[in-house]
CSV table of C-alpha atoms in Angstrom, one decimal:
chain,number,residue,atom,x,y,z
A,1,UNK,CA,-33.4,-33.1,-66.1
A,2,UNK,CA,-36.2,-33.8,-67.8
A,3,UNK,CA,-37.2,-30.9,-69.3
A,4,UNK,CA,-33.6,-30.1,-70.4
A,5,UNK,CA,-33.0,-33.2,-72.2
A,6,UNK,CA,-36.5,-32.7,-74.0
A,7,UNK,CA,-35.8,-29.2,-75.3
A,8,UNK,CA,-32.0,-30.0,-76.4
A,9,UNK,CA,-33.7,-33.1,-78.6
A,10,UNK,CA,-36.4,-30.3,-79.7
A,11,UNK,CA,-33.8,-27.9,-80.8
A,12,UNK,CA,-31.4,-31.3,-82.2
A,13,UNK,CA,-34.4,-32.1,-84.8
A,14,UNK,CA,-35.1,-28.7,-86.1
A,15,UNK,CA,-31.3,-27.9,-86.7
A,16,UNK,CA,-30.8,-31.2,-88.2
A,17,UNK,CA,-34.2,-30.5,-90.4
A,18,UNK,CA,-32.0,-27.0,-91.5
A,19,UNK,CA,-29.0,-28.7,-92.8
A,20,UNK,CA,-31.1,-31.2,-94.6
A,21,UNK,CA,-33.5,-28.2,-96.1
A,22,UNK,CA,-30.4,-28.0,-98.1
A,23,UNK,CA,-30.5,-24.3,-96.5
A,24,UNK,CA,-27.6,-22.4,-96.1
A,25,UNK,CA,-26.8,-21.0,-92.9
A,26,UNK,CA,-24.7,-17.9,-93.0
A,27,UNK,CA,-23.9,-17.6,-89.0
A,28,UNK,CA,-24.0,-19.4,-86.0
A,29,UNK,CA,-27.4,-19.0,-84.6
A,30,UNK,CA,-28.5,-22.8,-84.3
A,31,UNK,CA,-25.4,-24.0,-82.9
A,32,UNK,CA,-26.3,-21.0,-80.1
A,33,UNK,CA,-29.0,-22.4,-79.3
A,34,UNK,CA,-27.8,-25.5,-79.0
A,35,UNK,CA,-25.3,-24.5,-76.8
A,36,UNK,CA,-27.7,-22.3,-74.8
A,37,UNK,CA,-29.8,-25.5,-74.4
A,38,UNK,CA,-26.5,-27.6,-73.0
A,39,UNK,CA,-25.6,-24.8,-70.8
A,40,UNK,CA,-29.3,-25.1,-69.0
A,41,UNK,CA,-29.5,-21.6,-68.0
A,42,UNK,CA,-30.9,-19.0,-70.2
A,43,UNK,CA,-29.6,-16.4,-67.9
A,44,UNK,CA,-26.1,-16.4,-68.0
A,45,UNK,CA,-23.9,-17.0,-70.8
A,46,UNK,CA,-22.5,-20.2,-71.8
A,47,UNK,CA,-19.2,-21.9,-71.2
A,48,UNK,CA,-16.2,-20.5,-69.1
A,49,UNK,CA,-16.0,-16.9,-68.9
A,50,UNK,CA,-12.1,-15.3,-70.1
A,51,UNK,CA,-11.0,-13.4,-66.9
A,52,UNK,CA,-7.6,-11.4,-67.4
A,53,UNK,CA,-4.8,-12.8,-66.0
A,54,UNK,CA,-3.1,-10.4,-63.0
A,55,UNK,CA,-4.8,-7.6,-64.7
A,56,UNK,CA,-3.9,-8.2,-68.4
A,57,UNK,CA,-6.1,-9.5,-71.1
A,58,UNK,CA,-4.4,-12.4,-73.4
A,59,UNK,CA,-4.5,-12.2,-77.2
A,60,UNK,CA,-6.9,-15.5,-76.5
A,61,UNK,CA,-9.2,-13.9,-75.0
A,62,UNK,CA,-9.3,-11.0,-77.9
A,63,UNK,CA,-9.4,-13.7,-80.6
A,64,UNK,CA,-12.0,-15.6,-79.0
A,65,UNK,CA,-14.0,-12.1,-78.2
A,66,UNK,CA,-14.0,-11.6,-82.3
A,67,UNK,CA,-14.5,-15.1,-83.3
A,68,UNK,CA,-17.4,-16.6,-80.6
A,69,UNK,CA,-14.9,-19.0,-78.5
A,70,UNK,CA,-12.9,-19.7,-81.7
A,71,UNK,CA,-9.2,-18.6,-82.4
A,72,UNK,CA,-7.9,-16.6,-85.4
A,73,UNK,CA,-7.0,-19.5,-87.4
A,74,UNK,CA,-10.2,-21.7,-86.8
A,75,UNK,CA,-11.7,-18.1,-88.0
A,76,UNK,CA,-10.2,-17.7,-91.0
A,77,UNK,CA,-10.6,-21.0,-92.0
A,78,UNK,CA,-14.5,-20.7,-91.6
A,79,UNK,CA,-14.3,-17.4,-93.8
A,80,UNK,CA,-12.8,-19.6,-96.7
A,81,UNK,CA,-15.1,-22.3,-96.1
A,82,UNK,CA,-18.2,-19.5,-96.4
A,83,UNK,CA,-16.8,-18.1,-99.7
A,84,UNK,CA,-16.6,-21.9,-101.4
A,85,UNK,CA,-20.1,-22.5,-100.0
A,86,UNK,CA,-21.0,-19.3,-101.5
A,87,UNK,CA,-19.6,-19.5,-104.9
A,88,UNK,CA,-21.0,-23.0,-105.1
A,89,UNK,CA,-24.4,-21.8,-104.9
A,90,UNK,CA,-23.6,-19.4,-107.5
A,91,UNK,CA,-22.5,-21.5,-109.9
A,92,UNK,CA,-25.4,-24.1,-109.4
A,93,UNK,CA,-27.4,-21.4,-109.8
A,94,UNK,CA,-26.2,-19.9,-113.0
A,95,UNK,CA,-23.9,-22.1,-114.4
A,96,UNK,CA,-20.4,-19.7,-114.2
A,97,UNK,CA,-18.0,-19.8,-117.0
A,98,UNK,CA,-14.4,-19.7,-115.7
A,99,UNK,CA,-13.9,-15.9,-116.1
A,100,UNK,CA,-17.1,-15.3,-113.7
A,101,UNK,CA,-15.6,-17.6,-111.2
A,102,UNK,CA,-12.0,-16.1,-111.4
A,103,UNK,CA,-14.0,-12.7,-110.9
A,104,UNK,CA,-16.1,-13.9,-107.9
A,105,UNK,CA,-13.4,-15.5,-106.2
A,106,UNK,CA,-10.8,-12.5,-106.7
A,107,UNK,CA,-13.9,-10.5,-105.0
A,108,UNK,CA,-14.2,-13.1,-102.3
A,109,UNK,CA,-11.0,-12.9,-101.4
A,110,UNK,CA,-11.0,-9.5,-101.5
A,111,UNK,CA,-14.3,-9.5,-98.9
A,112,UNK,CA,-12.0,-11.3,-96.6
A,113,UNK,CA,-8.7,-9.3,-96.9
A,114,UNK,CA,-10.6,-6.3,-95.9
A,115,UNK,CA,-12.3,-8.1,-93.1
A,116,UNK,CA,-8.5,-9.4,-92.2
A,117,UNK,CA,-6.9,-5.8,-92.5
A,118,UNK,CA,-10.2,-4.4,-90.0
A,119,UNK,CA,-9.4,-7.3,-87.3
A,120,UNK,CA,-5.2,-6.3,-87.7
A,121,UNK,CA,-6.0,-3.1,-86.5
A,122,UNK,CA,-8.4,-3.1,-83.9
A,123,UNK,CA,-5.7,-6.3,-82.6
A,124,UNK,CA,-2.9,-3.5,-82.5
A,125,UNK,CA,-5.0,-1.3,-80.5
A,126,UNK,CA,-6.4,-3.9,-78.3
A,127,UNK,CA,-2.5,-5.2,-77.7
A,128,UNK,CA,-1.5,-1.4,-76.9
A,129,UNK,CA,-4.9,-0.6,-73.7
A,130,UNK,CA,-5.1,-4.4,-72.7
A,131,UNK,CA,-3.8,-3.5,-69.2
A,132,UNK,CA,-5.9,-0.5,-69.4
A,133,UNK,CA,-9.0,-1.6,-68.0
A,134,UNK,CA,-10.7,1.8,-68.8
A,135,UNK,CA,-9.4,2.0,-72.1
A,136,UNK,CA,-10.7,-1.6,-72.6
A,137,UNK,CA,-14.1,-0.6,-72.3
A,138,UNK,CA,-13.4,2.2,-75.1
A,139,UNK,CA,-11.7,-0.9,-77.5
A,140,UNK,CA,-15.0,-2.9,-77.5
A,141,UNK,CA,-16.1,-0.1,-79.7
A,142,UNK,CA,-14.2,-1.2,-82.2
A,143,UNK,CA,-14.4,-5.1,-81.7
A,144,UNK,CA,-18.7,-4.9,-81.7
A,145,UNK,CA,-18.8,-4.3,-85.2
A,146,UNK,CA,-16.1,-7.1,-86.4
A,147,UNK,CA,-18.3,-9.1,-84.3
A,148,UNK,CA,-21.7,-8.1,-86.2
A,149,UNK,CA,-20.1,-8.2,-89.1
A,150,UNK,CA,-19.3,-12.0,-88.5
A,151,UNK,CA,-22.7,-12.7,-87.2
A,152,UNK,CA,-24.2,-11.3,-90.6
A,153,UNK,CA,-22.1,-12.5,-92.4
A,154,UNK,CA,-19.0,-11.3,-94.9
A,155,UNK,CA,-20.7,-11.6,-98.3
A,156,UNK,CA,-23.6,-9.1,-97.7
A,157,UNK,CA,-25.3,-6.6,-100.0
A,158,UNK,CA,-21.8,-4.2,-99.2
A,159,UNK,CA,-19.2,-6.4,-100.2
A,160,UNK,CA,-17.2,-7.0,-103.3
A,161,UNK,CA,-18.5,-10.3,-104.1
A,162,UNK,CA,-22.3,-9.3,-104.1
A,163,UNK,CA,-21.5,-6.1,-106.0
A,164,UNK,CA,-19.1,-8.6,-108.2
A,165,UNK,CA,-22.1,-10.6,-108.6
A,166,UNK,CA,-24.3,-8.0,-109.9
A,167,UNK,CA,-21.8,-6.8,-112.3
A,168,UNK,CA,-20.7,-10.1,-114.0
A,169,UNK,CA,-23.8,-12.3,-114.7
A,170,UNK,CA,-25.7,-11.8,-117.7
A,171,UNK,CA,-29.4,-11.2,-117.8
A,172,UNK,CA,-30.4,-15.2,-117.8
A,173,UNK,CA,-28.1,-15.7,-115.1
A,174,UNK,CA,-29.4,-12.6,-113.1
A,175,UNK,CA,-32.7,-13.8,-113.2
A,176,UNK,CA,-32.0,-17.0,-111.9
A,177,UNK,CA,-29.7,-15.7,-109.2
A,178,UNK,CA,-32.6,-13.3,-107.7
A,179,UNK,CA,-34.6,-16.0,-107.9
A,180,UNK,CA,-32.9,-18.2,-105.9
A,181,UNK,CA,-31.5,-15.8,-103.4
A,182,UNK,CA,-35.6,-15.2,-102.6
A,183,UNK,CA,-36.4,-18.4,-102.2
A,184,UNK,CA,-33.2,-19.4,-100.0
A,185,UNK,CA,-33.6,-16.4,-97.9
A,186,UNK,CA,-37.2,-17.0,-96.9
A,187,UNK,CA,-36.6,-20.6,-96.8
A,188,UNK,CA,-33.5,-20.3,-94.1
A,189,UNK,CA,-36.0,-17.5,-92.3
A,190,UNK,CA,-38.9,-20.2,-91.7
A,191,UNK,CA,-36.6,-22.7,-91.0
A,192,UNK,CA,-35.4,-20.0,-88.1
A,193,UNK,CA,-38.6,-19.1,-87.4
A,194,UNK,CA,-39.3,-22.9,-86.1
A,195,UNK,CA,-36.1,-22.8,-84.0
A,196,UNK,CA,-37.1,-19.6,-82.2
A,197,UNK,CA,-40.4,-20.8,-81.5
A,198,UNK,CA,-38.2,-23.9,-80.3
A,199,UNK,CA,-36.7,-21.3,-77.8
A,200,UNK,CA,-40.8,-20.4,-76.6
A,201,UNK,CA,-41.1,-24.2,-75.8
A,202,UNK,CA,-38.0,-23.8,-74.1
A,203,UNK,CA,-39.7,-21.3,-71.4
A,204,UNK,CA,-43.4,-22.9,-71.9
A,205,UNK,CA,-45.1,-26.2,-73.0
A,206,UNK,CA,-47.1,-25.8,-76.7
A,207,UNK,CA,-49.4,-28.4,-77.8
A,208,UNK,CA,-48.5,-29.2,-81.3
A,209,UNK,CA,-51.7,-27.4,-82.5
A,210,UNK,CA,-50.6,-24.6,-81.1
A,211,UNK,CA,-46.8,-24.9,-82.3
A,212,UNK,CA,-48.3,-25.1,-86.0
A,213,UNK,CA,-50.8,-22.1,-85.5
A,214,UNK,CA,-48.1,-19.7,-83.9
A,215,UNK,CA,-45.5,-20.8,-87.1
A,216,UNK,CA,-48.5,-19.8,-89.6
A,217,UNK,CA,-49.1,-16.7,-88.2
A,218,UNK,CA,-45.5,-15.7,-87.9
A,219,UNK,CA,-45.0,-17.0,-91.6
A,220,UNK,CA,-47.8,-14.8,-92.3
A,221,UNK,CA,-47.5,-11.5,-90.8
A,222,UNK,CA,-43.3,-11.3,-90.6
A,223,UNK,CA,-41.0,-10.9,-93.0
A,224,UNK,CA,-37.0,-11.9,-93.0
A,225,UNK,CA,-34.6,-8.8,-92.4
A,226,UNK,CA,-32.9,-7.4,-95.5
A,227,UNK,CA,-29.4,-9.5,-94.6
A,228,UNK,CA,-28.8,-11.7,-91.9
A,229,UNK,CA,-29.0,-10.5,-88.6
A,230,UNK,CA,-27.3,-13.6,-87.0
A,231,UNK,CA,-27.6,-13.6,-83.2
A,232,UNK,CA,-30.5,-10.6,-83.4
A,233,UNK,CA,-32.6,-12.6,-85.3
A,234,UNK,CA,-34.4,-13.3,-82.7
A,235,UNK,CA,-35.1,-10.1,-81.9
A,236,UNK,CA,-36.0,-8.7,-85.6
A,237,UNK,CA,-39.2,-11.3,-85.3
A,238,UNK,CA,-40.4,-10.2,-81.8
A,239,UNK,CA,-40.5,-6.9,-82.8
A,240,UNK,CA,-42.7,-7.6,-85.7
A,241,UNK,CA,-44.7,-10.2,-84.0
A,242,UNK,CA,-45.0,-7.4,-81.1
A,243,UNK,CA,-47.0,-5.3,-84.1
A,244,UNK,CA,-48.9,-8.1,-84.8
A,245,UNK,CA,-53.0,-7.1,-83.5
A,246,UNK,CA,-53.3,-8.4,-79.9
A,247,UNK,CA,-56.7,-10.1,-81.2
A,248,UNK,CA,-54.8,-12.9,-83.3
A,249,UNK,CA,-51.9,-13.5,-81.2
A,250,UNK,CA,-53.1,-13.6,-77.9
A,251,UNK,CA,-56.1,-16.7,-78.5
A,252,UNK,CA,-53.3,-18.8,-79.6
A,253,UNK,CA,-52.2,-19.1,-75.9
A,254,UNK,CA,-53.6,-19.9,-72.3
A,255,UNK,CA,-52.7,-16.7,-69.5
A,256,UNK,CA,-49.8,-18.2,-68.2
A,257,UNK,CA,-47.9,-18.7,-71.6
A,258,UNK,CA,-49.2,-15.5,-73.0
A,259,UNK,CA,-47.4,-13.5,-69.7
A,260,UNK,CA,-44.1,-15.5,-71.5
A,261,UNK,CA,-45.1,-14.6,-74.8
A,262,UNK,CA,-45.6,-10.5,-74.0
A,263,UNK,CA,-42.1,-10.5,-72.3
A,264,UNK,CA,-40.3,-11.9,-75.0
A,265,UNK,CA,-42.4,-9.4,-77.1
A,266,UNK,CA,-41.0,-6.6,-74.9
A,267,UNK,CA,-37.5,-7.5,-75.7
A,268,UNK,CA,-38.0,-7.4,-79.3
A,269,UNK,CA,-39.6,-3.7,-78.8
A,270,UNK,CA,-36.4,-2.9,-76.6
A,271,UNK,CA,-34.2,-3.5,-79.8
A,272,UNK,CA,-36.3,-2.1,-82.5
A,273,UNK,CA,-33.8,1.5,-82.5
A,274,UNK,CA,-30.7,-0.9,-82.4
A,275,UNK,CA,-32.1,-3.1,-85.3
A,276,UNK,CA,-32.9,-0.2,-86.8
A,277,UNK,CA,-29.7,1.6,-86.8
A,278,UNK,CA,-27.8,-1.3,-88.1
A,279,UNK,CA,-30.1,-2.0,-90.9
A,280,UNK,CA,-31.6,-5.6,-89.5
A,281,UNK,CA,-35.2,-4.8,-90.2
A,282,UNK,CA,-37.4,-5.9,-92.8
A,283,UNK,CA,-37.8,-4.6,-96.4
A,284,UNK,CA,-40.5,-2.3,-96.2
A,285,UNK,CA,-40.6,-2.3,-92.1
A,286,UNK,CA,-41.0,1.2,-90.5
């Protein structure tokens, strides 16, 4: 119980530091970590698992699968909030005029509309097959892309909003925007590295100097993914860490700790093809 409380307290402190650093977090990564800490069992999903009633899944099941335990109304509100945060950030960095604001707002709402159209098509398919267990397995092929889109962030490089930003800003605004995005991306990634090291600490205690050396090495030897990897960002880091020369990484841990670290690195390597196929690898990574 004491270890569980210590782990939760550590993750809360780091998550708070992320919030107060001014980093805009586009996914629920920190919340997922805190949920896992509260659950106290890293091998089982957190929370009550929804089950079919009399062999039939409900619309509530479908909404919670897509929106990570939330209903569709809350999911839509979250997308609107993310758009506002994105707009505020661009305006702060580029001092948009009214015409530019209107164009970007229209584009962002177009992204939300496009997602919702995809959601509605998938929902209708779900309503048709929800009594058929075999076809329900097939519908997961339609549900997973929606989940991944939300986890990675709706306003990515392929979004109407980002494309409109590129076509709307003048040269000075573009330079300011690119610098701010690069800085924010790196700061966000470094904050997440701290959360990920905290995840390791949930499996094994680290001394303060160990933790600092591990963070320093990860900052030097790994890069942020080209776009937000959402819940898969841990594997992006572990995959890159698995490619760090062992003579740099292994000396940071004792024998018992190294066994745990190796197991985490193996998980990262096991996700390599998936990460590549979904475009979640860092720039320049093979």
